[in-house]
Coordinates of C-alpha atoms in Angstrom, one line a residue:
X1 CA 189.4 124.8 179.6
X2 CA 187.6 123.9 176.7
X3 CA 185.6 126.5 176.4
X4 CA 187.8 128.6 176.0
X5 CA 188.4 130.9 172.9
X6 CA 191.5 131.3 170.9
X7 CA 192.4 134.4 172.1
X8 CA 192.3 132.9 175.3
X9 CA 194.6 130.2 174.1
X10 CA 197.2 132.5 173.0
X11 CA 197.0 134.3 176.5
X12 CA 197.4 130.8 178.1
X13 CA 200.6 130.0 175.9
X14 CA 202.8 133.6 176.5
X15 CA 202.7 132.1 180.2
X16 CA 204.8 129.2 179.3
X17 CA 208.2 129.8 180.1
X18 CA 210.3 131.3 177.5
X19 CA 214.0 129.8 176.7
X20 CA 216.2 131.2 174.3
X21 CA 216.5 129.1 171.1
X22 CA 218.9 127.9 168.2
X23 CA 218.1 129.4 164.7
X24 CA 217.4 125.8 163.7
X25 CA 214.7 125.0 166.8
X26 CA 213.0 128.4 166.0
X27 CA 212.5 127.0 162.3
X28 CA 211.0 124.0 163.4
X29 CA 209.0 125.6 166.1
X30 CA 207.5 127.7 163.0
X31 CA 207.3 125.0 160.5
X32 CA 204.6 122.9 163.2
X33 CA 202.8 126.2 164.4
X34 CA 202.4 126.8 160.5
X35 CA 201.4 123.4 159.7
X36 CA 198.7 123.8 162.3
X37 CA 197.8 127.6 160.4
X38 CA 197.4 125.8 157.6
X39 CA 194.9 123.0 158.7
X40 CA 193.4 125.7 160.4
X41 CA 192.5 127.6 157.1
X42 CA 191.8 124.3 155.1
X43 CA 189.3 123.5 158.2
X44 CA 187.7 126.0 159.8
X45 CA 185.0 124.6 160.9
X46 CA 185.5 121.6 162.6
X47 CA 189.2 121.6 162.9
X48 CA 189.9 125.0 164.1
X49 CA 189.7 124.7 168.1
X50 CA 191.6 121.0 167.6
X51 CA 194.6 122.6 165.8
X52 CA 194.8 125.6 169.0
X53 CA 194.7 122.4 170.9
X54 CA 197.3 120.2 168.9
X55 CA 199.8 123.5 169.2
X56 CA 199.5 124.2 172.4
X57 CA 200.2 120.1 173.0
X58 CA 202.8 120.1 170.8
X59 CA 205.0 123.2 172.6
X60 CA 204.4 121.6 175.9
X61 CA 206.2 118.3 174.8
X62 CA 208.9 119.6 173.0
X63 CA 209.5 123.4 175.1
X64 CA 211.6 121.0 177.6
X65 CA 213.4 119.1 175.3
X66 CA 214.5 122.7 173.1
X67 CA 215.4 124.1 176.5
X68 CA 217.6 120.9 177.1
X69 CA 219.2 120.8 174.3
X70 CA 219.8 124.7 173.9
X71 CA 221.8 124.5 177.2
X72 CA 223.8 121.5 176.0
X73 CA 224.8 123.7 172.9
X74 CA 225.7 126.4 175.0
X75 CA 227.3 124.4 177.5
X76 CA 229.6 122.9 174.2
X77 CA 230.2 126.3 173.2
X78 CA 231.7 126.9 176.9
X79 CA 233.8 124.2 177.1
X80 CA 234.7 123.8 173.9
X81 CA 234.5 121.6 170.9
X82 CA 236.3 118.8 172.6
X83 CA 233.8 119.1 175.4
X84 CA 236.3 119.5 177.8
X85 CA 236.0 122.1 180.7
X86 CA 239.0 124.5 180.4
X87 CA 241.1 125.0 183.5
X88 CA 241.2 128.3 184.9
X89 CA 244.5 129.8 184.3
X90 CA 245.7 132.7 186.3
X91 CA 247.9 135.6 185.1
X92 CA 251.6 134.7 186.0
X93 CA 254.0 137.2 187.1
X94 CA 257.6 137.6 187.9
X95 CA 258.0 138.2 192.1
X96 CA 260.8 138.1 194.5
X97 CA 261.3 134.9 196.7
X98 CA 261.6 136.1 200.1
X99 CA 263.4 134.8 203.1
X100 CA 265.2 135.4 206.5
X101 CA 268.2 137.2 203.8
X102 CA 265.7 139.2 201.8
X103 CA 264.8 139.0 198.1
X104 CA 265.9 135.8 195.7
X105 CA 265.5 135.9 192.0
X106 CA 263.4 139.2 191.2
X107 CA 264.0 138.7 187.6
X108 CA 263.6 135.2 187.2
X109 CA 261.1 133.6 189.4
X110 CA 257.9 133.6 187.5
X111 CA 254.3 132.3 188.7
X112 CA 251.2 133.1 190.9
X113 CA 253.0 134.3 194.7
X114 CA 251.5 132.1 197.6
X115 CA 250.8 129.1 195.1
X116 CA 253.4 128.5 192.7
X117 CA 256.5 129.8 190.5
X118 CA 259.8 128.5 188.5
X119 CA 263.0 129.6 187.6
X120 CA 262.2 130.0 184.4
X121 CA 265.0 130.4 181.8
X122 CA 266.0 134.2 179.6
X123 CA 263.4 132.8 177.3
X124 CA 261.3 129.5 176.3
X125 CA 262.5 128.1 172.7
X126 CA 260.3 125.3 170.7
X127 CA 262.3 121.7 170.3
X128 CA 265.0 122.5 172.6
X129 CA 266.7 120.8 176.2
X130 CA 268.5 123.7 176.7
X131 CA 266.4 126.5 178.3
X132 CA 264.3 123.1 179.6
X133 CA 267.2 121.2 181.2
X134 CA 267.1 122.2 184.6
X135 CA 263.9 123.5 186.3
X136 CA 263.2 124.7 190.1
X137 CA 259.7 124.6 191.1
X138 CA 258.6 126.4 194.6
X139 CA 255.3 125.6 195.8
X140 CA 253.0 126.9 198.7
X141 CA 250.7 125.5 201.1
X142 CA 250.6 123.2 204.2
X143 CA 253.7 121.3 203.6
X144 CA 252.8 117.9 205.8
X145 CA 249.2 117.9 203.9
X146 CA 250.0 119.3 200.8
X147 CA 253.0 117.9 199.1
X148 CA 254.7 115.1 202.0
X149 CA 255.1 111.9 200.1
X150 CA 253.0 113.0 196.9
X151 CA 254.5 113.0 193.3
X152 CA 254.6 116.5 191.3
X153 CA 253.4 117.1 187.9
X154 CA 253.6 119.5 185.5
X155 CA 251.6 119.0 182.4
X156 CA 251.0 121.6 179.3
X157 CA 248.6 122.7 177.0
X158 CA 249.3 124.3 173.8
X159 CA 246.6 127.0 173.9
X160 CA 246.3 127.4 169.6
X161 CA 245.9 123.4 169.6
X162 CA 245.1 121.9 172.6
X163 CA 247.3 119.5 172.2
X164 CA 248.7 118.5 175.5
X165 CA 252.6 117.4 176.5
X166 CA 253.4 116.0 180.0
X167 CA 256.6 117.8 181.3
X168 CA 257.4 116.0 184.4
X169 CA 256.7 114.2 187.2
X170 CA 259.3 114.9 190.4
X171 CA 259.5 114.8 194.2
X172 CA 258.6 117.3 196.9
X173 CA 261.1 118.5 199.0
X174 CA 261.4 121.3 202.1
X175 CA 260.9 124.6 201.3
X176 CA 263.4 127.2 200.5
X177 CA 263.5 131.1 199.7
X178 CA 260.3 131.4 202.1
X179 CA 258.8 128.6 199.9
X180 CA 256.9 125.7 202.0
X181 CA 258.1 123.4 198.9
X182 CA 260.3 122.8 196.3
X183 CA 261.3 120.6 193.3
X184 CA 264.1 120.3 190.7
X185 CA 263.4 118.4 187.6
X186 CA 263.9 119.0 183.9
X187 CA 261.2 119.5 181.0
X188 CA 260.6 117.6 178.0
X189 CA 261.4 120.0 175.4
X190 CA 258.2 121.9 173.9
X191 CA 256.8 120.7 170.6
X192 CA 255.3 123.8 169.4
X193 CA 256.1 128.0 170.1
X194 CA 253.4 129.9 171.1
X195 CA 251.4 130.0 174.4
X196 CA 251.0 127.1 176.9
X197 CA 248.8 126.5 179.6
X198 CA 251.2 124.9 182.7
X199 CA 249.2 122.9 185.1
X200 CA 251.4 121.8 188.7
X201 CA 249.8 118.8 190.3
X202 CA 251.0 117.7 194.0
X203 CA 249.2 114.4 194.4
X204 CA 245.6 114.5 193.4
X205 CA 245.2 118.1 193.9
X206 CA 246.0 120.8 191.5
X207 CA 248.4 123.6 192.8
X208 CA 247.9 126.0 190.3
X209 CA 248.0 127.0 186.9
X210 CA 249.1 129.5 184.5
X211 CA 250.4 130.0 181.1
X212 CA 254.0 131.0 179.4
X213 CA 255.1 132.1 175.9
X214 CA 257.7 129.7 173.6
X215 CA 259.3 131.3 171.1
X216 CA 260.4 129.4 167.7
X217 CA 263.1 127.4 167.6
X218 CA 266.8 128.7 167.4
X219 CA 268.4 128.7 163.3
X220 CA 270.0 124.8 163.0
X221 CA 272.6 125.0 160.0
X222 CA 273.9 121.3 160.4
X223 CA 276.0 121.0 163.2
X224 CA 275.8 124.0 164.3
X225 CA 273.3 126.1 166.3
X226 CA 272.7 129.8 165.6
X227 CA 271.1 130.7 169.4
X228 CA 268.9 133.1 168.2
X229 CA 264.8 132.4 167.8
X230 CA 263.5 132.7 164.1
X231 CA 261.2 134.8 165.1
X232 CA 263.9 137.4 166.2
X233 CA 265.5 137.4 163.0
X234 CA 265.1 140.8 161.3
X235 CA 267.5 142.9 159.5
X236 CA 270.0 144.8 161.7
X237 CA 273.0 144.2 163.7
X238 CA 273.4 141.6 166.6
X239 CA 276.5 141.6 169.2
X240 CA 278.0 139.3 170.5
X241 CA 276.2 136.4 169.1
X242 CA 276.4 133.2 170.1
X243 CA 277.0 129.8 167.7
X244 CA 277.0 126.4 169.4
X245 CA 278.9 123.5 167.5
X246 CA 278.6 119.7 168.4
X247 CA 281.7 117.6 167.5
X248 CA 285.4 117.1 168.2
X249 CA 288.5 118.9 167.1
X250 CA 287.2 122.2 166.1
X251 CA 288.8 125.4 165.0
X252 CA 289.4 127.7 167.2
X253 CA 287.6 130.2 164.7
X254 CA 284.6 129.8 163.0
X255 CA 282.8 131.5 159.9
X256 CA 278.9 132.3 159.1
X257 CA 278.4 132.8 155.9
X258 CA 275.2 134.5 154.3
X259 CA 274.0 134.4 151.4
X260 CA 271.1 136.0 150.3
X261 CA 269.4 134.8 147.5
X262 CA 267.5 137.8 145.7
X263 CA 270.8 139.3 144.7
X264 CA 273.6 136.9 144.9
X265 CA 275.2 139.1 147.5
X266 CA 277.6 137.4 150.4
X267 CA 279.0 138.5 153.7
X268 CA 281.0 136.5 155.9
X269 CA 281.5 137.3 160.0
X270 CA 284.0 135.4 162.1
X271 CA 283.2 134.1 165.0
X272 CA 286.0 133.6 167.8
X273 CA 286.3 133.4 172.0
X274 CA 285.4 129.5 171.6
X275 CA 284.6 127.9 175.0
X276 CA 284.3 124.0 175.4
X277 CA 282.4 121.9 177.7
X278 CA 280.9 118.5 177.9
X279 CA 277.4 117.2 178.2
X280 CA 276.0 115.3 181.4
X281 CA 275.5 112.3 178.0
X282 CA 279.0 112.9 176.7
X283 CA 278.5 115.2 173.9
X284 CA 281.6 117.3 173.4
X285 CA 280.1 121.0 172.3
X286 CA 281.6 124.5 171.9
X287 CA 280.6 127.9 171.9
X288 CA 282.0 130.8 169.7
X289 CA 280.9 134.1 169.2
X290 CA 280.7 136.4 167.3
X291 CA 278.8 140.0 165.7
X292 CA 276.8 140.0 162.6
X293 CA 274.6 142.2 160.4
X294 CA 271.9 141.3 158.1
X295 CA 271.2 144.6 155.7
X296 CA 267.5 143.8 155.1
X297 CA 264.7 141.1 155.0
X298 CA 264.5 137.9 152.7
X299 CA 265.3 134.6 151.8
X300 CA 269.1 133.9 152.8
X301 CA 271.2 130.7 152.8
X302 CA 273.4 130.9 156.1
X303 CA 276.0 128.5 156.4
X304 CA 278.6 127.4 159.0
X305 CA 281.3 124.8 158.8
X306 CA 280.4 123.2 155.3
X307 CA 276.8 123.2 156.4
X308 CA 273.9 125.1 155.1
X309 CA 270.1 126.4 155.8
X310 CA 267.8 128.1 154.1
X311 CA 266.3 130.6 156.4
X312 CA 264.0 133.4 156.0
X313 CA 264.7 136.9 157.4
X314 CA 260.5 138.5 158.5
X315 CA 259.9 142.1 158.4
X316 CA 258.8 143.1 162.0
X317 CA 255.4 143.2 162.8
X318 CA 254.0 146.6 164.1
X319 CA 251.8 145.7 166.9
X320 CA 250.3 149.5 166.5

């Protein structure tokens, strides 16, 4: 080996395995073959061959270590910044439960068929109980090994965040609807809108997992509850529209008022047909409702019952 040429050299390094490198181990790669050029040209006499020599050292001690290290970056990049390795979520879907009597809940039964679904509610809404208040969970699998005796959790991830949120934790029962498990529990209300990531848990196995959308929350004006998302609210007309109050001894009429603010303008819509009914923790609420129109987009100030809000009416997005 050492009496071997430079060109030789440079035929004996290109064999060494090549790895992909960062931008910043390519620099430094350069900077010590360039230092070694330069001694090279300040020397060339007695330092030439031990500067080929010195390089060729140097890329064998540190090729490893690059290599290493460039798959650790890539591997962060993965996983994510957190260095967390992401579940895999599946693509949910809404699918009939199916039994001795046929098909159960087309419309409503949403999840991955064979592993897990829920009832889920019309639609998911941010810092609400309501649409989270009472959940069925069907699960599939060998009952007796599966889910016998073993706790169920549901835990979240909020995808734009990854901030997570524990939902519940419930009991396995039987299976129904052609199920070979079930559960009924109730959610912690969601913290954000946007998409989740829902992970079921029977045990110390994971059942499955896959993501839903939450919308915004529904327009608070005091009291009063406006049960429509904020992020549905555009100009035009809405039937039959539904207001929920919280209190005693209300009228059996009620008015929204809006106001917008960019030209002083007001309309008022009644809203009638109340219903009552009380909470399972003794709040006394009623519905009433009610049609409404809202002429075009904006800052408003709706109010209901002495109570006020300022709320913003969006311009649709085109998704074109």
């Amino acid at each position: 080996m050492s009496q071997l040429s430079d060109k030789e050299l440079l035929k004996v390094m290109a064999d060494f395995p090549k790895h992909e490198l960062t931008t910043r181990q390519r620099t430094e790669m350069l900077k010590v073959l360039g230092e070694s050029g330069s001694r090279k040209q300040r020397n060339p006499i007695n330092f030439q061959r031990f500067a080929a020599w010195a390089a060729v050292f140097v890329l064998i001690l540190i090729a490893p270590i690059l290599y290493f290290s460039s798959s650790k970056e890539n591997d962060a990049i993965r996983t994510g910044s957190k260095g967390e390795t992401s579940n895999h979520v599946e693509q949910g879907d809404y699918f009939a439960l199916m039994d001795e009597n046929g098909a159960h809940y087309v419309d409503s039964n949403y999840g991955i068929p064979n592993k897990v679904s829920l009832l889920a509610p019309t639609e998911w809404i941010a810092k609400d109980k309501r649409s989270v208040s009472k959940i069925m969970i069907y699960l599939w699998g060998d009952y007796e090994k599966d889910f016998a005796n073993k706790p169920l959790k549901v835990d979240a991830v909020h995808v734009k965040t990854g901030v997570k949120e524990h939902l519940a934790t419930t009991v396995i029962s039987g299976g129904m609807y052609g199920s070979d498990g079930h559960a009924m529990t109730a959610f912690e209300p969601f913290a954000f809108s946007g998409e989740y990531n829902l992970t079921f848990t029977a045990g110390n196995k994971k059942v499955g997992t896959f993501s839903i959308y939450v919308k915004e929350p529904y327009i608070k004006i005091g009291n009063s509850t406006l049960m429509i998302s904020q992020e549905d609210l555009y100009a035009g007309f809405y039937e039959d529209a539904v207001i929920e109050v919280e209190g005693d001894n209300l009228p059996i009429e009620i008015e929204l008022e809006l106001f917008q603010l960019e030209n002083a303008e007001v309309t008022t819509f009644t809203f009638k047909d109340k219903t009552d009914y009380t909470t399972t923790d003794g709040r006394k609420i009623s519905l009433y409702t009610g049609d409404f129109q809202i002429k075009k987009s904006g800052k408003y100030r709706f109010s209901v019952l002495k109570h006020s809000e300022a709320v913003e009416v969006r311009k649709p997005i085109s998704n074109e």
